[in-house]
Coordinates of C-alpha atoms and ligand atoms in Angstrom, one line a residue:
M23 CA 7.7 34.1 21.4
N24 CA 4.2 34.2 23.0
D25 CA 1.0 35.5 21.6
A26 CA 1.2 38.9 23.4
D27 CA 4.6 39.6 21.7
N28 CA 3.2 38.7 18.4
T29 CA 0.4 41.3 18.8
Q30 CA 2.8 44.0 19.9
I31 CA 5.2 43.6 17.0
S32 CA 2.4 43.6 14.4
A33 CA 0.9 46.8 15.8
S34 CA 4.3 48.6 15.9
Q35 CA 4.5 49.0 12.2
P36 CA 2.0 48.0 9.5
L37 CA 3.3 45.2 7.4
D38 CA 2.7 47.0 4.1
E39 CA 5.0 49.8 5.2
R40 CA 7.9 47.5 6.0
V41 CA 8.9 47.3 2.4
N42 CA 10.5 50.7 3.0
N43 CA 12.6 49.4 5.9
R44 CA 15.6 49.1 3.6
S45 CA 15.3 52.7 2.4
Q46 CA 16.9 55.8 3.9
R47 CA 15.0 58.4 2.0
P48 CA 15.8 61.9 3.3
S49 CA 12.8 63.8 4.6
S50 CA 14.3 67.1 5.5
D51 CA 12.5 70.3 4.2
A52 CA 15.9 71.3 2.8
F53 CA 16.1 68.1 0.7
K54 CA 12.5 68.5 -0.5
A55 CA 13.0 72.1 -1.5
F56 CA 16.2 71.3 -3.3
M57 CA 14.7 68.2 -5.0
A58 CA 11.9 70.4 -6.4
S59 CA 14.2 73.0 -8.0
N60 CA 15.9 73.5 -11.2
W61 CA 14.5 70.9 -13.6
A62 CA 13.7 71.3 -17.3
P63 CA 10.3 69.9 -18.4
A64 CA 10.1 66.1 -18.9
Q65 CA 10.3 64.8 -22.4
E66 CA 7.6 62.2 -22.9
Q67 CA 7.4 60.6 -26.3
L68 CA 4.1 59.1 -27.3
P69 CA 4.9 57.6 -30.8
G70 CA 2.0 56.6 -33.0
L71 CA -0.9 57.9 -31.0
D72 CA -1.9 60.5 -33.6
A73 CA -2.5 57.8 -36.2
V74 CA -4.8 55.8 -34.0
A75 CA -6.8 58.6 -32.3
G76 CA -9.4 58.8 -35.1
H77 CA -9.9 55.1 -35.3
A78 CA -10.3 54.8 -31.5
A79 CA -12.9 57.6 -31.7
A80 CA -14.8 55.7 -34.3
R81 CA -14.9 52.6 -32.1
R82 CA -16.2 54.6 -29.2
R83 CA -18.8 56.1 -31.5
A84 CA -19.9 52.5 -32.4
V85 CA -20.2 51.5 -28.8
S86 CA -22.2 54.7 -28.0
E87 CA -24.8 53.6 -30.6
L88 CA -25.4 50.4 -28.7
F89 CA -25.8 51.8 -25.2
K90 CA -27.7 55.1 -25.4
G91 CA -28.4 56.8 -22.1
E92 CA -26.1 54.5 -20.1
R93 CA -22.8 55.2 -18.4
L94 CA -20.1 52.9 -19.7
V95 CA -17.0 52.2 -17.5
I96 CA -14.0 50.5 -19.1
P97 CA -11.0 50.1 -16.8
A98 CA -7.4 49.5 -17.9
G99 CA -6.6 47.5 -14.8
P100 CA -4.0 47.9 -12.1
L101 CA -0.4 46.9 -11.8
K102 CA -0.2 43.3 -10.7
V103 CA 2.3 42.1 -8.1
R104 CA 4.6 39.4 -9.3
S105 CA 6.4 39.0 -5.9
N106 CA 6.7 41.4 -2.9
D107 CA 7.3 44.8 -4.4
C108 CA 8.0 43.7 -8.0
D109 CA 5.2 44.0 -10.5
Y110 CA 4.6 42.3 -13.8
R111 CA 5.1 44.5 -16.8
F112 CA 1.8 46.4 -17.2
R113 CA -0.5 45.6 -20.0
P114 CA -3.9 47.4 -20.2
H115 CA -7.1 45.4 -20.8
S116 CA -7.6 44.8 -24.5
G117 CA -11.1 46.4 -24.5
F118 CA -9.6 49.6 -23.0
A119 CA -6.7 49.6 -25.4
H120 CA -9.1 49.2 -28.3
L121 CA -11.3 52.2 -27.3
T122 CA -8.5 54.5 -26.4
G123 CA -5.8 53.5 -28.9
L124 CA -3.3 53.2 -26.0
G125 CA -0.7 50.4 -26.0
V126 CA 2.5 49.5 -24.2
D127 CA 2.4 50.5 -20.5
H128 CA -0.5 53.0 -20.7
E129 CA -1.9 53.4 -18.1
P130 CA -2.2 51.5 -14.7
D131 CA -5.5 52.3 -12.9
A132 CA -6.8 54.4 -15.8
V133 CA -10.5 54.2 -16.6
L134 CA -12.4 55.3 -19.7
V135 CA -15.8 56.6 -18.8
L136 CA -18.4 57.2 -21.6
E137 CA -21.0 59.5 -20.0
P138 CA -24.4 59.6 -21.7
T139 CA -25.5 62.8 -23.3
D140 CA -28.7 63.8 -25.0
E141 CA -29.0 61.8 -28.2
G142 CA -26.7 63.1 -30.9
K143 CA -25.1 65.6 -28.6
G144 CA -22.1 63.5 -27.7
D145 CA -18.7 63.1 -29.3
D146 CA -18.8 62.9 -33.1
G147 CA -22.6 63.2 -33.1
G148 CA -22.9 60.2 -30.8
H149 CA -24.7 59.8 -27.5
H150 CA -21.8 59.8 -25.0
H151 CA -18.9 62.1 -24.0
A152 CA -15.7 60.2 -23.3
T153 CA -13.2 61.0 -20.6
L154 CA -10.0 59.2 -19.8
Y155 CA -9.3 59.2 -16.1
F156 CA -5.6 58.5 -15.2
R157 CA -2.8 59.3 -12.9
P158 CA -0.9 62.0 -14.8
L159 CA 2.8 62.8 -14.5
A160 CA 3.4 64.3 -11.1
G161 CA 5.3 67.6 -10.8
R162 CA 8.9 67.6 -9.7
D163 CA 7.7 69.5 -6.6
T164 CA 5.9 66.4 -5.3
E165 CA 7.2 63.5 -3.3
Q166 CA 5.7 61.2 -5.9
F167 CA 8.4 62.4 -8.3
Y168 CA 11.2 60.7 -6.4
A169 CA 9.6 58.6 -3.8
D170 CA 6.9 56.5 -5.6
S171 CA 8.6 53.5 -7.1
R172 CA 5.4 52.5 -9.0
S173 CA 4.6 55.7 -10.7
G174 CA 7.3 58.3 -9.9
E175 CA 9.2 59.8 -12.8
F176 CA 12.5 59.3 -11.0
W177 CA 11.8 55.5 -10.8
I178 CA 9.9 54.6 -13.9
G179 CA 10.5 57.5 -16.3
A180 CA 8.3 60.3 -17.5
R181 CA 4.6 59.6 -18.1
P182 CA 2.0 61.6 -19.9
T183 CA 0.4 64.7 -18.5
L184 CA -3.4 65.3 -18.8
A185 CA -2.8 67.8 -21.6
E186 CA -0.5 65.5 -23.6
F187 CA -3.0 62.6 -23.6
Q188 CA -5.9 65.0 -24.3
A189 CA -4.1 66.4 -27.3
R190 CA -2.7 63.2 -28.7
L191 CA -5.8 61.0 -28.1
A192 CA -8.3 63.6 -29.0
L193 CA -10.1 62.6 -25.8
D194 CA -11.0 64.6 -22.7
T195 CA -8.7 63.6 -19.8
A196 CA -9.1 64.0 -16.0
D197 CA -7.2 63.1 -12.9
L198 CA -8.0 59.9 -11.1
G199 CA -9.1 62.0 -8.2
G200 CA -12.3 62.7 -10.0
L201 CA -13.1 59.1 -10.9
E202 CA -15.2 58.1 -8.0
L203 CA -17.6 60.9 -8.5
A204 CA -17.7 60.4 -12.2
I205 CA -18.7 56.7 -11.8
T206 CA -21.1 57.1 -8.9
K207 CA -23.0 60.4 -9.5
N208 CA -26.7 60.1 -10.2
V209 CA -26.5 56.3 -10.3
G210 CA -30.0 54.7 -10.0
A211 CA -32.9 53.2 -11.8
P212 CA -33.7 55.1 -15.0
E213 CA -37.4 55.2 -14.1
I214 CA -36.6 57.5 -11.2
G215 CA -34.2 59.7 -13.2
G216 CA -31.0 57.7 -12.4
I217 CA -28.3 56.6 -14.7
S218 CA -27.6 53.0 -15.3
I219 CA -24.0 51.8 -15.4
R220 CA -22.4 49.1 -17.4
L221 CA -18.9 48.0 -16.4
V222 CA -16.3 45.8 -17.9
R223 CA -15.9 43.6 -14.8
K224 CA -13.0 41.6 -13.4
V225 CA -10.4 44.1 -14.8
D226 CA -10.0 46.3 -11.7
E227 CA -11.5 45.0 -8.5
N228 CA -11.5 48.5 -7.0
I229 CA -13.8 49.7 -9.8
D230 CA -16.0 46.6 -9.5
A231 CA -16.4 47.4 -5.8
L232 CA -17.1 51.1 -6.5
V233 CA -19.8 50.2 -9.0
D234 CA -21.3 47.5 -6.8
T235 CA -21.5 49.9 -3.9
A236 CA -23.1 52.6 -6.0
R237 CA -25.7 50.2 -7.3
Y238 CA -26.4 48.9 -3.8
N239 CA -26.7 52.3 -2.3
T240 CA -29.0 53.6 -5.0
A241 CA -31.2 50.5 -5.4
K242 CA -34.9 50.8 -4.5
D243 CA -34.7 47.6 -2.5
P244 CA -31.0 47.0 -1.7
E245 CA -31.6 43.9 0.3
N246 CA -33.2 42.2 -2.8
L247 CA -30.8 43.5 -5.4
D248 CA -30.8 41.1 -8.3
L249 CA -27.1 40.6 -9.0
G250 CA -27.8 38.4 -11.9
V251 CA -29.6 41.2 -13.7
L252 CA -26.7 43.6 -13.1
D253 CA -24.1 41.0 -14.2
A254 CA -26.1 40.5 -17.4
L255 CA -25.9 44.3 -18.0
D256 CA -22.1 44.2 -17.6
E257 CA -21.7 41.0 -19.6
K258 CA -23.5 42.6 -22.5
L259 CA -21.0 45.4 -22.6
S260 CA -18.0 43.0 -22.6
E261 CA -19.7 41.0 -25.3
A262 CA -20.3 44.1 -27.4
L263 CA -16.6 45.2 -27.0
S264 CA -15.5 41.8 -28.1
E265 CA -17.7 41.7 -31.1
L266 CA -16.6 45.2 -32.1
R267 CA -13.1 43.7 -32.6
L268 CA -14.3 41.0 -35.0
I269 CA -13.6 43.3 -38.0
K270 CA -10.3 45.1 -37.9
D271 CA -9.9 48.6 -39.2
E272 CA -7.1 49.7 -41.5
W273 CA -4.9 50.8 -38.6
E274 CA -5.4 47.5 -36.9
I275 CA -4.5 45.6 -40.0
E276 CA -1.2 47.6 -40.2
Q277 CA -0.5 46.7 -36.6
M278 CA -1.1 43.0 -37.4
K279 CA 1.4 43.2 -40.3
T280 CA 3.9 44.9 -38.0
A281 CA 3.5 42.1 -35.4
V282 CA 3.8 39.4 -38.1
A283 CA 6.9 40.9 -39.6
A284 CA 8.6 41.0 -36.2
T285 CA 7.5 37.4 -35.6
V286 CA 9.0 36.3 -38.9
E287 CA 12.3 37.9 -37.8
G288 CA 12.1 36.0 -34.5
F289 CA 11.7 32.7 -36.3
T290 CA 14.8 33.5 -38.4
E291 CA 16.7 34.2 -35.2
V292 CA 15.6 30.8 -33.8
V293 CA 16.9 29.0 -36.9
K294 CA 20.2 30.8 -36.3
A295 CA 20.2 29.7 -32.7
L296 CA 19.4 26.0 -33.4
P297 CA 23.1 24.9 -33.7
R298 CA 23.6 26.1 -30.1
A299 CA 20.2 24.7 -29.0
L300 CA 21.3 21.3 -30.2
T301 CA 24.3 21.4 -27.8
H302 CA 22.5 22.8 -24.8
H303 CA 21.1 20.8 -21.9
R304 CA 17.8 22.8 -22.3
G305 CA 17.9 23.6 -26.0
E306 CA 14.2 24.5 -25.9
R307 CA 15.1 27.5 -23.6
V308 CA 17.7 28.6 -26.2
V309 CA 14.9 28.6 -28.7
E310 CA 12.6 30.5 -26.4
G311 CA 15.3 33.1 -25.6
A312 CA 16.2 33.7 -29.2
F313 CA 12.6 34.5 -30.0
F314 CA 12.1 36.6 -26.9
A315 CA 15.0 38.8 -27.7
R316 CA 13.3 39.8 -31.0
A317 CA 10.0 40.3 -29.3
R318 CA 11.5 42.8 -26.9
E319 CA 13.7 44.4 -29.5
E320 CA 11.0 44.9 -32.1
G321 CA 7.8 44.9 -30.2
N322 CA 6.4 45.3 -26.7
E323 CA 6.5 41.6 -25.6
L324 CA 5.3 38.2 -26.5
G325 CA 1.6 37.9 -27.3
Y326 CA 1.6 34.7 -25.3
D327 CA 4.2 32.4 -23.8
T328 CA 6.3 30.8 -26.5
I329 CA 5.8 27.1 -27.2
A330 CA 9.3 25.7 -28.0
A331 CA 8.7 22.0 -28.1
S332 CA 11.0 19.4 -29.5
G333 CA 10.4 15.7 -30.1
N334 CA 7.6 14.3 -28.0
N335 CA 7.1 17.7 -26.3
A336 CA 5.7 18.9 -29.6
T337 CA 2.7 16.6 -28.9
V338 CA 1.8 18.8 -25.8
L339 CA -0.4 21.5 -27.3
H340 CA 0.7 24.3 -25.0
W341 CA 4.1 23.1 -24.0
T342 CA 5.5 26.3 -22.5
R343 CA 7.8 24.8 -19.8
N344 CA 10.4 24.5 -22.6
T345 CA 12.7 22.5 -20.3
G346 CA 13.6 19.9 -22.9
K347 CA 16.6 19.2 -25.0
V348 CA 16.5 19.7 -28.8
N349 CA 18.0 16.6 -30.4
A350 CA 19.2 16.2 -34.0
G351 CA 16.6 14.1 -35.8
E352 CA 13.7 15.6 -33.9
L353 CA 11.1 18.0 -35.0
L354 CA 11.0 21.4 -33.2
L355 CA 7.5 22.9 -33.0
L356 CA 7.8 26.7 -32.5
D357 CA 4.5 28.5 -31.7
A358 CA 5.3 32.1 -31.0
G359 CA 4.1 35.7 -31.6
V360 CA 5.5 39.1 -31.2
E361 CA 3.1 41.6 -29.6
A362 CA 3.6 45.0 -31.2
D363 CA 3.8 48.2 -29.1
S364 CA 0.2 48.7 -30.0
L365 CA -0.5 45.3 -28.3
Y366 CA -1.6 43.5 -31.5
T367 CA -0.1 40.1 -31.7
A368 CA 0.9 37.6 -34.3
D369 CA 0.4 33.8 -33.6
I370 CA 2.5 31.7 -35.9
T371 CA 3.7 28.1 -35.7
R372 CA 6.3 26.4 -37.8
T373 CA 7.6 22.8 -37.3
L374 CA 11.2 22.6 -38.2
P375 CA 13.6 19.6 -38.5
A376 CA 16.1 20.4 -35.8
N377 CA 19.0 19.4 -38.0
G378 CA 17.6 20.9 -41.1
T379 CA 16.2 17.8 -42.9
F380 CA 12.9 16.0 -42.5
S381 CA 13.0 12.2 -42.2
P382 CA 10.6 10.4 -44.5
I383 CA 8.0 9.8 -41.8
Q384 CA 8.3 13.3 -40.4
R385 CA 7.8 14.7 -44.0
K386 CA 4.8 12.4 -44.5
V387 CA 3.1 13.8 -41.3
Y388 CA 4.2 17.3 -42.1
E389 CA 2.7 17.2 -45.6
A390 CA -0.6 15.9 -44.3
V391 CA -0.8 18.8 -41.9
L392 CA 0.1 21.2 -44.7
D393 CA -2.6 19.8 -47.0
A394 CA -5.1 20.3 -44.1
A395 CA -4.0 23.9 -43.7
D396 CA -4.3 24.5 -47.5
A397 CA -7.8 22.9 -47.4
G398 CA -8.7 25.3 -44.5
F399 CA -7.3 28.2 -46.5
A400 CA -9.4 27.2 -49.6
A401 CA -12.5 27.0 -47.4
A402 CA -12.0 30.5 -46.0
Q403 CA -13.7 32.8 -48.4
P404 CA -15.8 35.9 -47.7
G405 CA -19.3 34.7 -47.1
T406 CA -18.4 31.2 -45.9
K407 CA -18.7 30.2 -42.3
F408 CA -15.9 30.4 -39.8
R409 CA -16.6 26.8 -38.8
D410 CA -16.1 25.6 -42.4
I411 CA -12.3 26.1 -42.1
H412 CA -12.1 23.5 -39.3
T413 CA -14.3 21.1 -41.2
A414 CA -12.2 21.3 -44.3
A415 CA -8.9 20.9 -42.5
T416 CA -9.9 18.1 -40.2
T417 CA -11.5 16.2 -43.1
V418 CA -8.2 16.1 -44.8
L419 CA -6.5 14.9 -41.6
A420 CA -9.1 12.1 -41.2
E421 CA -8.5 11.0 -44.8
R422 CA -4.7 10.8 -44.2
L423 CA -5.1 9.0 -41.0
A424 CA -7.4 6.5 -42.7
E425 CA -4.9 6.0 -45.6
W426 CA -2.2 5.3 -43.0
G427 CA -4.4 2.7 -41.3
L428 CA -4.6 4.6 -38.0
L429 CA -8.3 5.4 -38.0
P430 CA -10.3 2.6 -36.4
V431 CA -13.4 3.6 -38.5
S432 CA -14.2 4.9 -41.9
V433 CA -13.6 8.6 -42.8
E434 CA -17.4 9.1 -43.0
E435 CA -17.9 7.7 -39.5
A436 CA -15.0 9.7 -38.1
I437 CA -16.1 13.0 -39.5
S438 CA -19.7 12.4 -38.3
T439 CA -20.7 14.1 -35.1
E440 CA -21.1 10.7 -33.4
G441 CA -17.5 9.7 -34.4
Q442 CA -14.7 12.2 -34.3
Q443 CA -12.0 9.5 -33.7
H444 CA -9.5 11.5 -35.8
R445 CA -9.6 14.2 -33.1
R446 CA -7.5 11.9 -30.9
W447 CA -4.6 13.3 -32.8
M448 CA -5.8 16.9 -33.2
P449 CA -8.0 17.8 -30.2
H450 CA -7.9 21.6 -30.7
G451 CA -9.8 23.9 -33.0
T452 CA -8.3 24.9 -36.4
S453 CA -8.9 28.7 -36.1
H454 CA -9.4 31.6 -33.8
H455 CA -9.7 35.3 -34.2
L456 CA -6.5 37.2 -33.7
G457 CA -5.8 40.8 -32.7
L458 CA -5.2 42.5 -29.4
D459 CA -5.6 39.1 -27.7
V460 CA -4.1 36.0 -29.1
H461 CA -7.5 34.5 -28.8
D462 CA -9.3 37.6 -29.8
C463 CA -13.0 38.4 -29.6
A464 CA -13.4 35.6 -27.0
Q465 CA -16.6 37.0 -25.5
A466 CA -18.4 37.3 -28.9
K467 CA -21.6 35.3 -29.3
R468 CA -21.3 31.9 -30.9
E469 CA -23.4 32.9 -33.8
L470 CA -20.9 35.7 -34.7
Y471 CA -17.9 33.5 -34.0
L472 CA -17.9 29.8 -34.7
D473 CA -21.2 30.0 -36.6
G474 CA -20.3 33.5 -38.0
I475 CA -19.8 34.4 -41.6
L476 CA -16.3 35.4 -42.7
E477 CA -16.1 39.0 -43.6
P478 CA -13.4 41.3 -45.0
G479 CA -11.4 42.8 -42.2
M480 CA -11.4 39.6 -40.1
V481 CA -8.0 38.3 -38.9
F482 CA -7.7 34.7 -37.8
T483 CA -5.4 31.8 -37.7
I484 CA -5.5 28.5 -39.6
E485 CA -3.5 26.0 -37.5
P486 CA -4.1 22.3 -38.0
G487 CA -1.8 19.8 -36.4
L488 CA -1.2 16.1 -35.8
Y489 CA 0.2 15.0 -32.5
F490 CA 1.4 11.4 -32.1
K491 CA 2.4 10.9 -28.5
E492 CA 5.3 8.6 -27.5
E493 CA 2.9 6.8 -25.2
D494 CA 0.2 6.3 -27.9
L495 CA -0.2 2.5 -28.1
G496 CA -2.9 2.9 -30.8
I497 CA -0.4 3.7 -33.6
P498 CA 2.7 2.1 -35.1
A499 CA 6.0 3.0 -33.3
E500 CA 7.4 5.0 -36.3
Y501 CA 4.8 7.7 -35.7
R502 CA 5.4 8.1 -32.0
G503 CA 7.0 11.3 -30.7
I504 CA 6.1 13.3 -33.8
G505 CA 4.1 16.5 -33.3
V506 CA 3.4 18.9 -36.2
R507 CA 1.5 22.1 -36.3
I508 CA 1.5 24.7 -39.1
E509 CA -0.2 28.0 -38.1
D510 CA -0.7 31.0 -40.3
D511 CA -2.3 34.4 -39.7
I512 CA -5.0 35.2 -42.3
L513 CA -6.6 38.5 -43.3
M514 CA -9.9 38.1 -45.0
T515 CA -10.4 40.6 -47.8
A516 CA -13.2 41.1 -50.4
E517 CA -11.0 39.2 -52.9
G518 CA -10.4 36.3 -50.5
P519 CA -7.9 35.3 -47.8
V520 CA -4.4 36.8 -47.6
N521 CA -1.8 34.9 -45.7
L522 CA -0.1 37.5 -43.6
S523 CA 2.6 35.1 -42.5
A524 CA 3.5 33.8 -46.0
A525 CA 7.0 35.2 -45.6
L526 CA 7.8 32.1 -43.5
P527 CA 8.2 29.0 -45.7
R528 CA 5.5 26.4 -45.3
K529 CA 6.3 23.6 -47.7
A530 CA 8.7 20.9 -46.4
D531 CA 11.2 21.6 -49.2
D532 CA 11.0 25.3 -48.7
V533 CA 11.6 25.0 -44.9
E534 CA 14.7 22.9 -45.6
S535 CA 16.1 25.3 -48.1
W536 CA 15.3 28.3 -46.0
M537 CA 17.2 26.8 -43.0
A538 CA 20.1 25.8 -45.3
G539 CA 20.2 29.3 -46.7
I540 CA 20.4 30.9 -43.2
Y541 CA 23.3 28.6 -42.3
Q542 CA 25.1 29.3 -45.6
E543 CA 24.8 33.0 -44.9
I544 CA 26.3 32.5 -41.4
D545 CA 29.1 30.4 -42.8
A546 CA 29.8 33.0 -45.5
Q547 CA 30.2 35.6 -42.7
L548 CA 32.8 33.6 -40.8
P549 CA 36.3 34.9 -41.2
Ligands
LIG10 N1 -0.5 29.8 -29.4 C1 -1.8 29.5 -29.0 C2 -2.6 29.2 -30.2 O1 -2.1 28.9 -31.2 O2 -3.8 29.3 -30.2
LIG11 MN1 -3.3 30.1 -32.5
LIG12 MN1 -0.2 29.5 -31.9

């Protein structure tokens, strides 16, 4: 084929229309008229929204206080292509979910706009009026109804109307058609009467472009627009939304408990599946699948890819390939979390003896990690620093490593800033905030996160580990190929920390008897 032919073929039909070449959709007027007739109204269910609407309004009110007089733009994000015309399951940006209360698949391309009002004249006595722009359910008299595989009701099911979201979320709603004007009108420098925008960037590139263009077109001196200053405005909004999530409200705490409960069930399913995993050529995938089934049955999804790591794979911190065998005599490290329909996720790790019984060396390592976790737990009190949890847990690990003769220096030297040799076997942090994101509040300032004070309403993990790699020549052979992590989800209260994941056994003896009990129950059910 020569170049001229290439040019002609490309011009004959745009590439992005060719996805329809396999379709024979009718286009006659008779078909369109018939298709539009004789339908009862759609039945869209929006469970749980009434309970969150007030909380979401309070969060918007808090944001309003921080950014008086400025337009705030918070996109949900678009659908993302997985391959060709198949999309990933949609999940809105966590900041959007937090400020709207929306979860599951609500709503691709939606944008929450907080429009500044006169002070005190906005929603709930605040300084902004919120409107949710989204693509509402199209009527049955539209082609979208039956011809749009990404948003049409015939393809993906009924979706909310403007009126439904407006009523259920206690939030004004508007069609996406009005979004461009809503974002761009009167943009400009405040000193000449314009409105300054702040945008949560890198969520929806179309909205990034819209805001960039509006800023450029209305700048006094567009050629010398200082992008750094504008980026800083936007980053401040992302930072504020992240920090707003450091303290969970009552509704969020209920969601965390729901996610943890489903995750506990998922771990039980994994124990039930272990006998099969032990016989499978990719036993780790059997484990992953057993957990995933629960995540989809009880929640929206996984909060993050499951780590199902047996034997030496357990020494890979984020082993998500899960391609390995599960052999009797090995430890299986399972780090997994169900994301509830509200999008709040658990993040729990248990390290299980694949055949139900710890060997003496496995138990020794396990109990050191458990002691470290308990030390972290004891250090986590209202008023103490977040970073104290890590210090307490890793000091215990350094002490054990010294006792076992693995540390090349004293405990004092290891735990000093200049040392840290013990971190060879635990290079990750001990705790992170947990919520809508598994690593929640990630844009919060360091002084509110690592250097922050623990307060009631915070939810975070405690997850020490020890990872002795098969290839580690610095330790005796008996330790090699053992990886242990124990991870719990903690709610701080005024009375102290509450272990939300305490329903899953933690002590070595309790893990063994829990597993044995599950197998006894299965045996008892056999005919
Ligand atoms: N599952 C990731 C973590 O524990 O942080
Ligand atoms: Mn974690
Ligand atoms: Mn984890």
